[in-house]
Amino acid sequence: MSGLTVNLKTPITGEFTLNTGLYINNEFVASAEGKTLEVVNPTTEEVICSVHEATEKDVDAAVAAARKAFDGAWRTATPQERGICLLKLADLAEKNADLLAAVESLDNGKSISNARGDVGAVVACLRYYGGWADKIEGKTIDISPDMFHYTRSEPLGVCGQIIPWNFPLLMLAWKIGPALATGNTVVLKTAEQTPLSALAFAPLIKEAGFPPGVLNIITGFGKVAGAAISSHMGIDKVAFTGSTAVGRTIMKAAAASNLKKVTLELGGKSPNIVFNDADIDEAINWVNFGIYYNHGQCCCAGSRIYVQEGIYDKFIAAFKARAEENKVGDPFHEETFQGPQVSQLQFDRIMSYVKSGKDEGATVVTGGDRHGDKGYFIQPTIFADVRQDMKIMQEEIFGPVAAIAKFKDIEEVIALGNDSNYGLAAAVHTKDLNTAIRVSNALRAGTVWVNCYNALHHQLPFGGYKESGIGRELGEAALANYTQNKSVAIKL
Ligand code: NAD
């Protein structure tokens, strides 16, 4: 493939031209080996277009560009200048919101209303970190009258960032915001299933005034470009969001190469707990949103639902009715809540979990099949009477499949909630403040929501306990993932 652009069309944008090359040094370039990868529309199962596929040589070129920028223009830029670039990038993303949202829906399949929400969150996140750029400070430490001691908070260097397909643009913003605000340069790899929104975003980088090489975006496969990033000797840190299995591989590669710093945001199997005294209508809305939002493709999806025995039957009947109201269909229809799953592979994976739930004897309350006969659509599915040892209660399904079980009391549900290798998020629904606080404190999870779900915000740290990850994204906490302290001691 020699071309670097393709003409595409969506119902929102009409026809537009998209760059398909690798974005290195503020330019779109062809992959060194001329390789490409096909991008599939999950709604129609048809190929949308091909984009350039980065291989090791391209990763080398992107790292060289990022290193030159780190040692040059980005190092000499003042913190305020770095912040202004990020703020301009946020403004440009806002100006191009319709295009970015439409492209996001096209290859990811997420509903256009969700995609617009994601772009809004991208803008807010970039603005937040733009504001941080000139507030990264060191300390003076008084030790002795004969010495002067101070610390500096310095960038790590060149950061490799590997993102997943479930929130392509939002994950990009979560990653680049703190990295660039603190003075690092970046080589970011998109997920192979969803490279298009990052390619639509990339031209804004130059327009925002970032010097060449500060932010490079490459499209390619995990086992090729992703592996080249995690083992690269010229990369100082790798930040990854995706599956726990790949997280382990990346950490091994980082350790075996140059011991680069690692942060991981991995999977989850989050408990969503409903007590007898909860406002049941509210709780059902949040439980529905917790599991079916983004088609269940959320690392923090509330996929283990524990309902106290006094309201169990009533809850299941009402939740069934609520889930059946969710509009499944074309992501470009304004009223659609749930579009297709991202790929045939994910569709097959989820359907194999549905089969396993049926085989292991859980009760299908609703759904349990594909939706329609074209596209990777799955019916919102509820399994009730799920035993704790069943696969659908233990493993991350990453699809619109809820597993419900009954519990007696607070001690039992804390034990059930913590009975998982994961620890990303959890939620509690109750009117009793005591119960809410006791359960929130006892659950081993990085985020706990009370009487709500998915209440994420760029000012609030997000990350996992146990096998759900290492480090925190968002908030002030994320800045620590991208800086290192230097202590300077001066003899007077
Ligand atoms: P994945 O972990 O394989 O892919 C995520 C990213 O990692 C992609 O950019 C991919 O190209 C890259 N990657 C894959 N193998 C790599 C390797 N060896 N070295 C470096 N990078 C590599 O996720 P998937 O296979 O697309 O999805 C599988 C499961 O992962 C999902 O069902 C879900 O459980 C989980 N997942 C979690 C999240 C999350 O937000 N935590 C996001 C996506 C997927």
Tab-separated table of N, CA and C in Angstrom, residues 299-431:
chain	number	residue	atom	x	y	z
A	299	CYS	N	-13.435	-2.110	31.484
A	299	CYS	CA	-12.612	-2.835	32.456
A	299	CYS	C	-13.272	-2.824	33.830
A	300	CYS	N	-14.090	-1.773	34.100
A	300	CYS	CA	-14.714	-1.680	35.425
A	300	CYS	C	-16.178	-2.124	35.396
A	301	ALA	N	-16.598	-2.847	34.367
A	301	ALA	CA	-18.003	-3.275	34.259
A	301	ALA	C	-18.451	-3.982	35.542
A	302	GLY	N	-19.647	-3.653	35.984
A	302	GLY	CA	-20.201	-4.300	37.187
A	302	GLY	C	-20.815	-5.626	36.782
A	303	SER	N	-19.971	-6.634	36.651
A	303	SER	CA	-20.414	-7.889	36.023
A	303	SER	C	-20.819	-8.958	37.032
A	304	ARG	N	-20.462	-8.744	38.331
A	304	ARG	CA	-20.916	-9.692	39.380
A	304	ARG	C	-21.934	-8.946	40.225
A	305	ILE	N	-23.170	-9.326	40.127
A	305	ILE	CA	-24.220	-8.579	40.822
A	305	ILE	C	-24.726	-9.424	41.988
A	306	TYR	N	-24.542	-8.907	43.188
A	306	TYR	CA	-24.978	-9.606	44.399
A	306	TYR	C	-26.178	-8.859	44.962
A	307	VAL	N	-27.306	-9.586	45.102
A	307	VAL	CA	-28.552	-8.959	45.553
A	307	VAL	C	-28.986	-9.634	46.851
A	308	GLN	N	-29.340	-8.803	47.859
A	308	GLN	CA	-29.711	-9.373	49.164
A	308	GLN	C	-31.034	-10.145	49.036
A	309	GLU	N	-31.159	-11.193	49.843
A	309	GLU	CA	-32.241	-12.167	49.613
A	309	GLU	C	-33.653	-11.601	49.713
A	310	GLY	N	-33.828	-10.533	50.553
A	310	GLY	CA	-35.174	-9.969	50.736
A	310	GLY	C	-35.771	-9.346	49.481
A	311	ILE	N	-34.919	-8.916	48.542
A	311	ILE	CA	-35.443	-8.253	47.332
A	311	ILE	C	-35.053	-9.017	46.054
A	312	TYR	N	-34.457	-10.207	46.226
A	312	TYR	CA	-33.865	-10.920	45.080
A	312	TYR	C	-34.863	-11.129	43.932
A	313	ASP	N	-36.021	-11.725	44.232
A	313	ASP	CA	-36.964	-12.059	43.153
A	313	ASP	C	-37.514	-10.793	42.485
A	314	LYS	N	-37.844	-9.825	43.339
A	314	LYS	CA	-38.376	-8.556	42.811
A	314	LYS	C	-37.331	-7.867	41.913
A	315	PHE	N	-36.075	-7.899	42.395
A	315	PHE	CA	-34.977	-7.266	41.648
A	315	PHE	C	-34.821	-7.918	40.271
A	316	ILE	N	-34.834	-9.239	40.250
A	316	ILE	CA	-34.596	-9.941	38.973
A	316	ILE	C	-35.711	-9.615	37.972
A	317	ALA	N	-36.946	-9.612	38.433
A	317	ALA	CA	-38.060	-9.317	37.522
A	317	ALA	C	-37.925	-7.895	36.970
A	318	ALA	N	-37.592	-6.945	37.851
A	318	ALA	CA	-37.502	-5.545	37.411
A	318	ALA	C	-36.265	-5.316	36.540
A	319	PHE	N	-35.161	-5.977	36.858
A	319	PHE	CA	-33.930	-5.823	36.063
A	319	PHE	C	-34.122	-6.411	34.654
A	320	LYS	N	-34.852	-7.528	34.585
A	320	LYS	CA	-35.159	-8.143	33.273
A	320	LYS	C	-35.909	-7.118	32.398
A	321	ALA	N	-36.934	-6.509	32.997
A	321	ALA	CA	-37.730	-5.537	32.234
A	321	ALA	C	-36.842	-4.370	31.787
A	322	ARG	N	-35.946	-3.920	32.668
A	322	ARG	CA	-35.071	-2.778	32.347
A	322	ARG	C	-34.091	-3.125	31.234
A	323	ALA	N	-33.486	-4.320	31.337
A	323	ALA	CA	-32.492	-4.730	30.325
A	323	ALA	C	-33.148	-4.884	28.954
A	324	GLU	N	-34.385	-5.331	28.957
A	324	GLU	CA	-35.069	-5.536	27.670
A	324	GLU	C	-35.464	-4.220	26.999
A	325	GLU	N	-35.407	-3.133	27.787
A	325	GLU	CA	-35.688	-1.808	27.193
A	325	GLU	C	-34.466	-1.233	26.470
A	326	ASN	N	-33.268	-1.752	26.749
A	326	ASN	CA	-32.047	-1.186	26.141
A	326	ASN	C	-32.124	-1.331	24.622
A	327	LYS	N	-31.967	-0.222	23.925
A	327	LYS	CA	-32.049	-0.269	22.453
A	327	LYS	C	-30.731	-0.777	21.884
A	328	VAL	N	-30.797	-1.943	21.222
A	328	VAL	CA	-29.606	-2.509	20.589
A	328	VAL	C	-29.720	-2.253	19.091
A	329	GLY	N	-28.665	-1.765	18.456
A	329	GLY	CA	-28.769	-1.551	17.010
A	329	GLY	C	-27.672	-0.670	16.460
A	330	ASP	N	-27.959	-0.067	15.308
A	330	ASP	CA	-27.001	0.739	14.559
A	330	ASP	C	-26.440	1.852	15.457
A	331	PRO	N	-25.115	1.881	15.639
A	331	PRO	CA	-24.533	2.901	16.527
A	331	PRO	C	-24.811	4.324	16.069
A	332	PHE	N	-25.123	4.509	14.784
A	332	PHE	CA	-25.361	5.876	14.307
A	332	PHE	C	-26.798	6.348	14.538
A	333	HIS	N	-27.680	5.487	15.047
A	333	HIS	CA	-29.020	5.956	15.416
A	333	HIS	C	-28.938	6.626	16.777
A	334	GLU	N	-29.520	7.801	16.865
A	334	GLU	CA	-29.385	8.599	18.100
A	334	GLU	C	-29.900	7.862	19.336
A	335	GLU	N	-30.940	7.041	19.167
A	335	GLU	CA	-31.543	6.397	20.347
A	335	GLU	C	-30.851	5.084	20.738
A	336	THR	N	-29.872	4.636	19.955
A	336	THR	CA	-29.194	3.362	20.272
A	336	THR	C	-28.398	3.478	21.572
A	337	PHE	N	-28.551	2.455	22.412
A	337	PHE	CA	-27.768	2.396	23.653
A	337	PHE	C	-26.617	1.413	23.480
A	338	GLN	N	-26.899	0.308	22.788
A	338	GLN	CA	-25.885	-0.743	22.662
A	338	GLN	C	-25.649	-1.097	21.196
A	339	GLY	N	-24.437	-0.869	20.732
A	339	GLY	CA	-24.063	-1.255	19.375
A	339	GLY	C	-23.463	-2.652	19.374
A	340	PRO	N	-22.730	-2.991	18.294
A	340	PRO	CA	-22.112	-4.314	18.215
A	340	PRO	C	-20.880	-4.433	19.109
A	341	GLN	N	-20.492	-5.648	19.417
A	341	GLN	CA	-19.192	-5.880	20.069
A	341	GLN	C	-18.113	-5.526	19.050
A	342	VAL	N	-16.898	-5.349	19.502
A	342	VAL	CA	-15.890	-4.738	18.622
A	342	VAL	C	-15.433	-5.633	17.467
A	343	SER	N	-15.450	-6.955	17.667
A	343	SER	CA	-14.866	-7.825	16.636
A	343	SER	C	-15.495	-9.207	16.689
A	344	GLN	N	-15.261	-9.957	15.627
A	344	GLN	CA	-15.729	-11.357	15.586
A	344	GLN	C	-15.111	-12.146	16.747
A	345	LEU	N	-13.827	-11.851	17.022
A	345	LEU	CA	-13.135	-12.581	18.091
A	345	LEU	C	-13.803	-12.341	19.447
A	346	GLN	N	-14.114	-11.082	19.722
A	346	GLN	CA	-14.770	-10.771	20.997
A	346	GLN	C	-16.179	-11.358	21.022
A	347	PHE	N	-16.879	-11.281	19.895
A	347	PHE	CA	-18.228	-11.852	19.810
A	347	PHE	C	-18.163	-13.348	20.161
A	348	ASP	N	-17.230	-14.051	19.550
A	348	ASP	CA	-17.120	-15.500	19.784
A	348	ASP	C	-16.758	-15.792	21.240
A	349	ARG	N	-15.867	-14.985	21.779
A	349	ARG	CA	-15.428	-15.159	23.165
A	349	ARG	C	-16.615	-15.003	24.118
A	350	ILE	N	-17.383	-13.959	23.901
A	350	ILE	CA	-18.528	-13.686	24.788
A	350	ILE	C	-19.562	-14.808	24.654
A	351	MET	N	-19.821	-15.227	23.405
A	351	MET	CA	-20.826	-16.279	23.210
A	351	MET	C	-20.364	-17.596	23.840
A	352	SER	N	-19.053	-17.804	23.918
A	352	SER	CA	-18.582	-19.034	24.565
A	352	SER	C	-18.829	-18.958	26.086
A	353	TYR	N	-18.752	-17.743	26.653
A	353	TYR	CA	-19.109	-17.588	28.077
A	353	TYR	C	-20.610	-17.795	28.279
A	354	VAL	N	-21.424	-17.319	27.342
A	354	VAL	CA	-22.871	-17.511	27.462
A	354	VAL	C	-23.172	-19.014	27.453
A	355	LYS	N	-22.492	-19.729	26.573
A	355	LYS	CA	-22.692	-21.183	26.506
A	355	LYS	C	-22.263	-21.831	27.824
A	356	SER	N	-21.130	-21.360	28.351
A	356	SER	CA	-20.635	-21.970	29.589
A	356	SER	C	-21.606	-21.717	30.740
A	357	GLY	N	-22.212	-20.520	30.794
A	357	GLY	CA	-23.209	-20.233	31.833
A	357	GLY	C	-24.392	-21.192	31.727
A	358	LYS	N	-24.827	-21.412	30.503
A	358	LYS	CA	-25.960	-22.334	30.291
A	358	LYS	C	-25.546	-23.755	30.677
A	359	ASP	N	-24.357	-24.168	30.230
A	359	ASP	CA	-23.897	-25.548	30.507
A	359	ASP	C	-23.720	-25.790	32.012
A	360	GLU	N	-23.268	-24.741	32.726
A	360	GLU	CA	-23.020	-24.924	34.164
A	360	GLU	C	-24.298	-24.797	35.008
A	361	GLY	N	-25.423	-24.502	34.344
A	361	GLY	CA	-26.715	-24.547	35.040
A	361	GLY	C	-27.220	-23.234	35.600
A	362	ALA	N	-26.635	-22.099	35.188
A	362	ALA	CA	-27.194	-20.809	35.629
A	362	ALA	C	-28.510	-20.575	34.873
A	363	THR	N	-29.405	-19.761	35.462
A	363	THR	CA	-30.721	-19.511	34.843
A	363	THR	C	-30.634	-18.320	33.892
A	364	VAL	N	-31.037	-18.536	32.634
A	364	VAL	CA	-31.070	-17.406	31.687
A	364	VAL	C	-32.364	-16.633	31.937
A	365	VAL	N	-32.207	-15.387	32.419
A	365	VAL	CA	-33.393	-14.564	32.717
A	365	VAL	C	-33.848	-13.837	31.458
A	366	THR	N	-32.877	-13.374	30.696
A	366	THR	CA	-33.181	-12.742	29.410
A	366	THR	C	-31.939	-12.829	28.530
A	367	GLY	N	-32.153	-12.702	27.210
A	367	GLY	CA	-31.027	-12.718	26.269
A	367	GLY	C	-30.454	-14.107	26.095
A	368	GLY	N	-29.134	-14.167	25.947
A	368	GLY	CA	-28.487	-15.468	25.787
A	368	GLY	C	-28.259	-15.835	24.334
A	369	ASP	N	-28.435	-14.849	23.430
A	369	ASP	CA	-28.259	-15.167	22.010
A	369	ASP	C	-27.713	-13.936	21.276
A	370	ARG	N	-27.413	-14.123	19.981
A	370	ARG	CA	-26.991	-12.962	19.206
A	370	ARG	C	-28.221	-12.102	18.918
A	371	HIS	N	-27.986	-10.848	18.591
A	371	HIS	CA	-29.086	-9.954	18.231
A	371	HIS	C	-29.000	-9.750	16.721
A	372	GLY	N	-30.061	-10.094	16.011
A	372	GLY	CA	-30.076	-9.941	14.557
A	372	GLY	C	-29.181	-10.963	13.887
A	373	ASP	N	-28.981	-10.806	12.565
A	373	ASP	CA	-28.153	-11.820	11.893
A	373	ASP	C	-26.940	-11.217	11.200
A	374	LYS	N	-26.729	-9.926	11.370
A	374	LYS	CA	-25.543	-9.299	10.774
A	374	LYS	C	-24.904	-8.366	11.793
A	375	GLY	N	-23.582	-8.329	11.827
A	375	GLY	CA	-22.889	-7.497	12.816
A	375	GLY	C	-22.693	-8.297	14.093
A	376	TYR	N	-21.779	-7.786	14.931
A	376	TYR	CA	-21.398	-8.549	16.135
A	376	TYR	C	-22.275	-8.159	17.334
A	377	PHE	N	-23.587	-8.202	17.123
A	377	PHE	CA	-24.521	-7.773	18.177
A	377	PHE	C	-24.881	-8.937	19.098
A	378	ILE	N	-24.947	-8.664	20.389
A	378	ILE	CA	-25.343	-9.692	21.374
A	378	ILE	C	-26.470	-9.121	22.235
A	379	GLN	N	-27.485	-9.931	22.509
A	379	GLN	CA	-28.592	-9.471	23.354
A	379	GLN	C	-28.092	-9.184	24.762
A	380	PRO	N	-28.596	-8.109	25.385
A	380	PRO	CA	-28.294	-7.922	26.806
A	380	PRO	C	-28.749	-9.183	27.549
A	381	THR	N	-27.802	-9.786	28.251
A	381	THR	CA	-28.061	-11.116	28.836
A	381	THR	C	-27.951	-11.060	30.360
A	382	ILE	N	-28.925	-11.718	31.013
A	382	ILE	CA	-28.853	-11.829	32.487
A	382	ILE	C	-28.873	-13.302	32.864
A	383	PHE	N	-27.895	-13.703	33.645
A	383	PHE	CA	-27.910	-15.029	34.283
A	383	PHE	C	-28.212	-14.838	35.765
A	384	ALA	N	-29.186	-15.595	36.302
A	384	ALA	CA	-29.453	-15.546	37.743
A	384	ALA	C	-29.018	-16.863	38.370
A	385	ASP	N	-29.025	-16.891	39.706
A	385	ASP	CA	-28.664	-18.099	40.468
A	385	ASP	C	-27.279	-18.604	40.055
A	386	VAL	N	-26.371	-17.673	39.907
A	386	VAL	CA	-25.018	-18.043	39.473
A	386	VAL	C	-24.189	-18.401	40.704
A	387	ARG	N	-23.582	-19.577	40.666
A	387	ARG	CA	-22.720	-19.980	41.792
A	387	ARG	C	-21.374	-19.260	41.681
A	388	GLN	N	-20.753	-19.043	42.847
A	388	GLN	CA	-19.500	-18.304	42.893
A	388	GLN	C	-18.393	-18.988	42.084
A	389	ASP	N	-18.472	-20.329	41.964
A	389	ASP	CA	-17.382	-21.027	41.265
A	389	ASP	C	-17.614	-21.129	39.753
A	390	MET	N	-18.736	-20.636	39.262
A	390	MET	CA	-18.964	-20.736	37.811
A	390	MET	C	-18.034	-19.777	37.057
A	391	LYS	N	-17.671	-20.185	35.849
A	391	LYS	CA	-16.762	-19.369	35.033
A	391	LYS	C	-17.304	-17.953	34.821
A	392	ILE	N	-18.638	-17.860	34.621
A	392	ILE	CA	-19.196	-16.521	34.336
A	392	ILE	C	-19.170	-15.612	35.569
A	393	MET	N	-18.918	-16.187	36.752
A	393	MET	CA	-18.781	-15.354	37.955
A	393	MET	C	-17.308	-15.061	38.236
A	394	GLN	N	-16.413	-15.830	37.659
A	394	GLN	CA	-14.989	-15.696	37.984
A	394	GLN	C	-14.187	-14.947	36.918
A	395	GLU	N	-14.561	-15.135	35.643
A	395	GLU	CA	-13.698	-14.610	34.573
A	395	GLU	C	-14.296	-13.356	33.933
A	396	GLU	N	-13.404	-12.509	33.424
A	396	GLU	CA	-13.856	-11.285	32.773
A	396	GLU	C	-14.439	-11.637	31.406
A	397	ILE	N	-15.714	-11.302	31.207
A	397	ILE	CA	-16.380	-11.654	29.942
A	397	ILE	C	-16.221	-10.538	28.922
A	398	PHE	N	-16.231	-9.304	29.390
A	398	PHE	CA	-16.075	-8.128	28.522
A	398	PHE	C	-17.177	-8.046	27.475
A	399	GLY	N	-18.402	-8.316	27.918
A	399	GLY	CA	-19.553	-8.243	27.025
A	399	GLY	C	-20.805	-8.005	27.841
A	400	PRO	N	-21.982	-7.924	27.173
A	400	PRO	CA	-23.225	-7.557	27.857
A	400	PRO	C	-23.857	-8.732	28.593
A	401	VAL	N	-23.123	-9.279	29.536
A	401	VAL	CA	-23.575	-10.487	30.236
A	401	VAL	C	-23.465	-10.258	31.748
A	402	ALA	N	-24.628	-10.233	32.423
A	402	ALA	CA	-24.659	-10.016	33.873
A	402	ALA	C	-24.809	-11.352	34.583
A	403	ALA	N	-24.074	-11.531	35.687
A	403	ALA	CA	-24.201	-12.745	36.508
A	403	ALA	C	-24.707	-12.320	37.886
A	404	ILE	N	-25.844	-12.889	38.309
A	404	ILE	CA	-26.452	-12.459	39.580
A	404	ILE	C	-26.486	-13.605	40.581
A	405	ALA	N	-26.192	-13.274	41.822
A	405	ALA	CA	-26.306	-14.250	42.914
A	405	ALA	C	-26.921	-13.559	44.126
A	406	LYS	N	-27.458	-14.404	45.025
A	406	LYS	CA	-28.140	-13.929	46.222
A	406	LYS	C	-27.144	-13.906	47.396
A	407	PHE	N	-27.314	-12.935	48.318
A	407	PHE	CA	-26.502	-13.000	49.547
A	407	PHE	C	-27.397	-12.712	50.752
A	408	LYS	N	-26.891	-13.154	51.942
A	408	LYS	CA	-27.657	-13.023	53.187
A	408	LYS	C	-27.359	-11.717	53.915
A	409	ASP	N	-26.040	-11.520	54.223
A	409	ASP	CA	-25.711	-10.389	55.087
A	409	ASP	C	-24.392	-9.740	54.664
A	410	ILE	N	-24.040	-8.691	55.389
A	410	ILE	CA	-22.894	-7.851	55.012
A	410	ILE	C	-21.575	-8.635	55.001
A	411	GLU	N	-21.394	-9.532	55.997
A	411	GLU	CA	-20.132	-10.289	56.058
A	411	GLU	C	-20.018	-11.196	54.830
A	412	GLU	N	-21.133	-11.854	54.507
A	412	GLU	CA	-21.086	-12.779	53.366
A	412	GLU	C	-20.758	-12.014	52.068
A	413	VAL	N	-21.382	-10.852	51.895
A	413	VAL	CA	-21.192	-10.162	50.609
A	413	VAL	C	-19.798	-9.532	50.506
A	414	ILE	N	-19.218	-9.148	51.637
A	414	ILE	CA	-17.833	-8.633	51.580
A	414	ILE	C	-16.905	-9.768	51.134
A	415	ALA	N	-17.129	-10.973	51.697
A	415	ALA	CA	-16.287	-12.113	51.319
A	415	ALA	C	-16.475	-12.457	49.839
A	416	LEU	N	-17.737	-12.445	49.387
A	416	LEU	CA	-17.989	-12.749	47.966
A	416	LEU	C	-17.367	-11.670	47.070
A	417	GLY	N	-17.560	-10.418	47.462
A	417	GLY	CA	-17.031	-9.313	46.653
A	417	GLY	C	-15.519	-9.405	46.497
A	418	ASN	N	-14.837	-9.830	47.563
A	418	ASN	CA	-13.370	-9.900	47.518
A	418	ASN	C	-12.851	-11.217	46.946
A	419	ASP	N	-13.763	-12.127	46.634
A	419	ASP	CA	-13.343	-13.434	46.117
A	419	ASP	C	-13.075	-13.349	44.606
A	420	SER	N	-12.007	-12.672	44.243
A	420	SER	CA	-11.644	-12.490	42.841
A	420	SER	C	-10.173	-12.112	42.784
A	421	ASN	N	-9.532	-12.507	41.680
A	421	ASN	CA	-8.137	-12.078	41.505
A	421	ASN	C	-8.060	-10.611	41.119
A	422	TYR	N	-9.195	-10.079	40.668
A	422	TYR	CA	-9.228	-8.682	40.233
A	422	TYR	C	-9.603	-7.762	41.385
A	423	GLY	N	-9.379	-6.474	41.208
A	423	GLY	CA	-9.751	-5.484	42.223
A	423	GLY	C	-9.792	-4.089	41.630
A	424	LEU	N	-10.528	-3.951	40.523
A	424	LEU	CA	-10.536	-2.641	39.867
A	424	LEU	C	-11.604	-1.723	40.452
A	425	ALA	N	-12.854	-2.190	40.480
A	425	ALA	CA	-13.938	-1.321	40.953
A	425	ALA	C	-14.976	-2.165	41.678
A	426	ALA	N	-15.929	-1.459	42.319
A	426	ALA	CA	-17.028	-2.130	43.019
A	426	ALA	C	-18.095	-1.072	43.259
A	427	ALA	N	-19.322	-1.533	43.573
A	427	ALA	CA	-20.370	-0.572	43.927
A	427	ALA	C	-21.271	-1.160	44.996
A	428	VAL	N	-21.856	-0.262	45.777
A	428	VAL	CA	-22.760	-0.637	46.862
A	428	VAL	C	-24.011	0.218	46.740
A	429	HIS	N	-25.189	-0.425	46.816
A	429	HIS	CA	-26.447	0.320	46.782
A	429	HIS	C	-27.181	0.085	48.093
A	430	THR	N	-27.346	1.129	48.875
A	430	THR	CA	-28.003	1.046	50.189
A	430	THR	C	-28.364	2.449	50.632
A	431	LYS	N	-29.378	2.544	51.523
A	431	LYS	CA	-29.691	3.874	52.080
A	431	LYS	C	-28.968	4.062	53.408
